[in-house]
PDB file of C-alpha atoms in Angstrom:
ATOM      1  CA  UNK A   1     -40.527 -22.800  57.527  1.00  0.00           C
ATOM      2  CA  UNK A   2     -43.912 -21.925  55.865  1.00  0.00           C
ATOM      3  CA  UNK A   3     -42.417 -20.442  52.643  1.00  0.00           C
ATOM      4  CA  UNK A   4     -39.929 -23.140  52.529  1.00  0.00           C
ATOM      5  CA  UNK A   5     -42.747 -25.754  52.691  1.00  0.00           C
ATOM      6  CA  UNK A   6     -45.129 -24.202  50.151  1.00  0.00           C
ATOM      7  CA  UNK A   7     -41.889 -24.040  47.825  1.00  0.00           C
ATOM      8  CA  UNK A   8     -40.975 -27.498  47.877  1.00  0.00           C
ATOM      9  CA  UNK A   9     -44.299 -28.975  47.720  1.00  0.00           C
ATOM     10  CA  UNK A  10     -45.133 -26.842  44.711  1.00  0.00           C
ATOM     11  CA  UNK A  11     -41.756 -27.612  43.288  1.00  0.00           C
ATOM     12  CA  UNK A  12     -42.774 -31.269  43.750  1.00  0.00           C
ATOM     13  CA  UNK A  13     -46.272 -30.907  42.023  1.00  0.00           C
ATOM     14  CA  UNK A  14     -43.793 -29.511  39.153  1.00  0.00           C
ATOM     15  CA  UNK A  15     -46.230 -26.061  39.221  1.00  0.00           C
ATOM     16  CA  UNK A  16     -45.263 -21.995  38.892  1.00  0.00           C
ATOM     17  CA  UNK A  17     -46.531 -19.567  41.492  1.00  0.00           C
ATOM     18  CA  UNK A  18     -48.649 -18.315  39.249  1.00  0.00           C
ATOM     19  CA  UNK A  19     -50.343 -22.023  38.192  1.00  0.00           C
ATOM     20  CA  UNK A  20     -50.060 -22.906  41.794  1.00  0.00           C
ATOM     21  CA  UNK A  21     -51.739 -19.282  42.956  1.00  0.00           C
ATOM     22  CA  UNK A  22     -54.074 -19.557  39.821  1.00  0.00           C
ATOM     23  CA  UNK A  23     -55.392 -22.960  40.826  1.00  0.00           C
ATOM     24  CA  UNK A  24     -55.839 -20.866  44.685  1.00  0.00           C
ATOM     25  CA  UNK A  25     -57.441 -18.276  43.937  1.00  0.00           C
ATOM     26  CA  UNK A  26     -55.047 -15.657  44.750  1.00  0.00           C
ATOM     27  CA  UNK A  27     -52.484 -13.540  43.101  1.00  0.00           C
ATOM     28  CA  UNK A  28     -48.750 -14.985  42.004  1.00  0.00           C
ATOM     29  CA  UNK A  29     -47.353 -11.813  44.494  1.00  0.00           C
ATOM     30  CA  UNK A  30     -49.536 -13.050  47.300  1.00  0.00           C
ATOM     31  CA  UNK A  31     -47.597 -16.789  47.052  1.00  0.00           C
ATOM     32  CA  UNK A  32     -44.752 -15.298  46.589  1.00  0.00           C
ATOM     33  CA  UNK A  33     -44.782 -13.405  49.712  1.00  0.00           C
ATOM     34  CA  UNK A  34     -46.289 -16.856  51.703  1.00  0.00           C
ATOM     35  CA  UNK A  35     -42.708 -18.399  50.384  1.00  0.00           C
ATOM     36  CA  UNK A  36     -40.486 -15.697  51.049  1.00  0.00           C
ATOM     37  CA  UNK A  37     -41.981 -15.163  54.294  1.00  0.00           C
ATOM     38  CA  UNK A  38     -42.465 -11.502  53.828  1.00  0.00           C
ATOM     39  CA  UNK A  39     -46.230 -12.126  54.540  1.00  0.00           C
ATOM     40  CA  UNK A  40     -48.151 -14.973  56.427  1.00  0.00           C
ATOM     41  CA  UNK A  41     -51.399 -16.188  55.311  1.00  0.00           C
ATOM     42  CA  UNK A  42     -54.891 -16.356  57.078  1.00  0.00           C
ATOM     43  CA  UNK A  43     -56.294 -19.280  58.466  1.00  0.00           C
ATOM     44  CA  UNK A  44     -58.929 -19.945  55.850  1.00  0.00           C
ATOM     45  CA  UNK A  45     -55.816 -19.429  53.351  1.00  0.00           C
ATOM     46  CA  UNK A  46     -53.901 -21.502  54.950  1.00  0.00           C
ATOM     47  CA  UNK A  47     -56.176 -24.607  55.317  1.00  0.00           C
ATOM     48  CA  UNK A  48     -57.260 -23.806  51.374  1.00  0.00           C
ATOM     49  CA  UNK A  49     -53.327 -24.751  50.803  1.00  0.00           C
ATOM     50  CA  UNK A  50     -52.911 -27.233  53.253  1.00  0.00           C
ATOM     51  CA  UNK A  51     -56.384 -29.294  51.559  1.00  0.00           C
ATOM     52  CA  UNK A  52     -54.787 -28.412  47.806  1.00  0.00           C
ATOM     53  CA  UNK A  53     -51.371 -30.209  48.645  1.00  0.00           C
ATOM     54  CA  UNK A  54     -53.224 -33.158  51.007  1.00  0.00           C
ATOM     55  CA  UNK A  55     -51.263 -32.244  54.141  1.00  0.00           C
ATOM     56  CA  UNK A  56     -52.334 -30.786  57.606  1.00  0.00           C
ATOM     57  CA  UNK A  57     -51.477 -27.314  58.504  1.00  0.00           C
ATOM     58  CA  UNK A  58     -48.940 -28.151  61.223  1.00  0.00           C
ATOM     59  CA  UNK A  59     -46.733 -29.727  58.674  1.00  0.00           C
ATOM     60  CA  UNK A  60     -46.894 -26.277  56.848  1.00  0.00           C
ATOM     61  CA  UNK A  61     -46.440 -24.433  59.655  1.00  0.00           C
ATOM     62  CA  UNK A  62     -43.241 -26.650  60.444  1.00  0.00           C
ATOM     63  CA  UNK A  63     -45.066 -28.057  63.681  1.00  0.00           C
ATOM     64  CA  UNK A  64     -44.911 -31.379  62.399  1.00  0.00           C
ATOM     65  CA  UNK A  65     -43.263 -33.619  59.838  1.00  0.00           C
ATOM     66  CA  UNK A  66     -45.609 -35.566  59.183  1.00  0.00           C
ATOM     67  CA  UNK A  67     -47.518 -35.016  55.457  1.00  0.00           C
ATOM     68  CA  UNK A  68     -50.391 -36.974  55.814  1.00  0.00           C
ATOM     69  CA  UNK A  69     -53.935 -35.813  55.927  1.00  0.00           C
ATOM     70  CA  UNK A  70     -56.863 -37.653  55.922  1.00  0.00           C
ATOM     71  CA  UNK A  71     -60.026 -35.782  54.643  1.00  0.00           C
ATOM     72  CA  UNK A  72     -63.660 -36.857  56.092  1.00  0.00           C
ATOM     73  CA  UNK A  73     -65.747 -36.871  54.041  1.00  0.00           C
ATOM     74  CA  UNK A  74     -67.823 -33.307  55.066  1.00  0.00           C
ATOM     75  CA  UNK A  75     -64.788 -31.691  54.404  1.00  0.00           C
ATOM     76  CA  UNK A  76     -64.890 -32.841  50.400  1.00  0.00           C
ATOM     77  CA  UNK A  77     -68.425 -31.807  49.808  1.00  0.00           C
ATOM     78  CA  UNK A  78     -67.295 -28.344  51.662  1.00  0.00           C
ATOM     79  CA  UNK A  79     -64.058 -28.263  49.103  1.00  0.00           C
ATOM     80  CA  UNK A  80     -66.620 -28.660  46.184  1.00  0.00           C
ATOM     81  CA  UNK A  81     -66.809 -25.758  44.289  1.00  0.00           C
ATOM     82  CA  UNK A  82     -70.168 -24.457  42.608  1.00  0.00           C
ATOM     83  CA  UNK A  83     -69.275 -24.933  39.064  1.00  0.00           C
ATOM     84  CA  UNK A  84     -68.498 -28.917  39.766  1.00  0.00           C
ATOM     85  CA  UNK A  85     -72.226 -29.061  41.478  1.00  0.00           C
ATOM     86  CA  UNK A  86     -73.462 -27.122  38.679  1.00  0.00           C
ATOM     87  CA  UNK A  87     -71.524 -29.512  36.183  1.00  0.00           C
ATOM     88  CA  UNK A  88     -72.804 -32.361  38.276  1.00  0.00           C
ATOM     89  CA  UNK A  89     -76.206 -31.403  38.225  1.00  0.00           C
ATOM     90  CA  UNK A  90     -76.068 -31.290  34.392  1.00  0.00           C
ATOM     91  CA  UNK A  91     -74.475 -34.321  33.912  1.00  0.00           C
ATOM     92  CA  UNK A  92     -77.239 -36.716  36.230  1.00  0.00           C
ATOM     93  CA  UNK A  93     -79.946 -34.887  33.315  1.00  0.00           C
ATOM     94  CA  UNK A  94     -78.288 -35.936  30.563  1.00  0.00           C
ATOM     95  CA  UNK A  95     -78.827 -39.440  28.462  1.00  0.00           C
ATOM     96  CA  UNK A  96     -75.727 -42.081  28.362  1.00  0.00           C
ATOM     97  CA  UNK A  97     -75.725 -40.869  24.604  1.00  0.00           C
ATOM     98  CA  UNK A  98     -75.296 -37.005  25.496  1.00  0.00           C
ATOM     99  CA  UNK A  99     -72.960 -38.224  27.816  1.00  0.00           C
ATOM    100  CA  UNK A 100     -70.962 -39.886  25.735  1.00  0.00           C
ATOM    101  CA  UNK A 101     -70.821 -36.859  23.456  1.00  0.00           C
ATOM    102  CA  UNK A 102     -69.894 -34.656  26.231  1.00  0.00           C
ATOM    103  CA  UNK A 103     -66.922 -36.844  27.103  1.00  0.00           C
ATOM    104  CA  UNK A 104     -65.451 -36.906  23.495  1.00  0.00           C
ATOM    105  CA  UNK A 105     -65.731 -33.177  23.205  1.00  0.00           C
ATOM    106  CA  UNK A 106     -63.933 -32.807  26.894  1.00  0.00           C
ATOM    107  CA  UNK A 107     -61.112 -35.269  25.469  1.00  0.00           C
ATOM    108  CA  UNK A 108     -60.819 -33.227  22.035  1.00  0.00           C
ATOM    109  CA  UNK A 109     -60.198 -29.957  24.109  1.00  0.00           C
ATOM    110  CA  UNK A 110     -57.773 -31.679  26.274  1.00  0.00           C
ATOM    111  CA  UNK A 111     -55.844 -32.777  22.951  1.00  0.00           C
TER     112      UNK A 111
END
């Protein structure tokens, strides 16, 4: 049931293992293994998918059908990652005019 769910709501997000195990932080064998069910993930793995796909672990683990998952807010700034505080931190320092900059060089390396 795991696999099955990690699958579909990969499939859904329209990602590969490897983007989807990229964006986890784990290898594209170790997802593959969570979705064939040839290896189950840890509880701190398992909530890292879970928060990434906005659902609660007992629909992954098939306990439950419902998706939804409501995140408090603690559990957002925990789910920060150091490079957005650094990134944050940068950005309250800068002028509107840097910022401004900043946000047409982002939107040239998106293009």
């Amino acid at each position: 049931m795991l696999g099955e769910r990690i699958a579909a709501l990969r499939k859904k997000r329209g990602l590969s293992q490897y983007e989807l195990a990229e964006r986890l932080g784990f290898s594209r064998g170790k997802l593959a293994n969570y979705e064939q069910g040839t290896r189950q993930p840890d509880y701190d793995t398992l909530n890292k998918i879970a928060t990434f796909f906005e659902v609660t672990t007992d629909f992954l683990l098939g306990r439950s059908d419902e998706t939804n998952k409501q995140i408090v807010p603690y559990q957002l700034l925990e789910e920060t990652s150091e490079i957005d505080e650094k990134l944050s931190e940068a950005l309250r320092n800068l002028t509107d005019e840097h910022k401004d900059l900043l946000l047409r060089l982002i939107q040239n390396i998106k293009e």
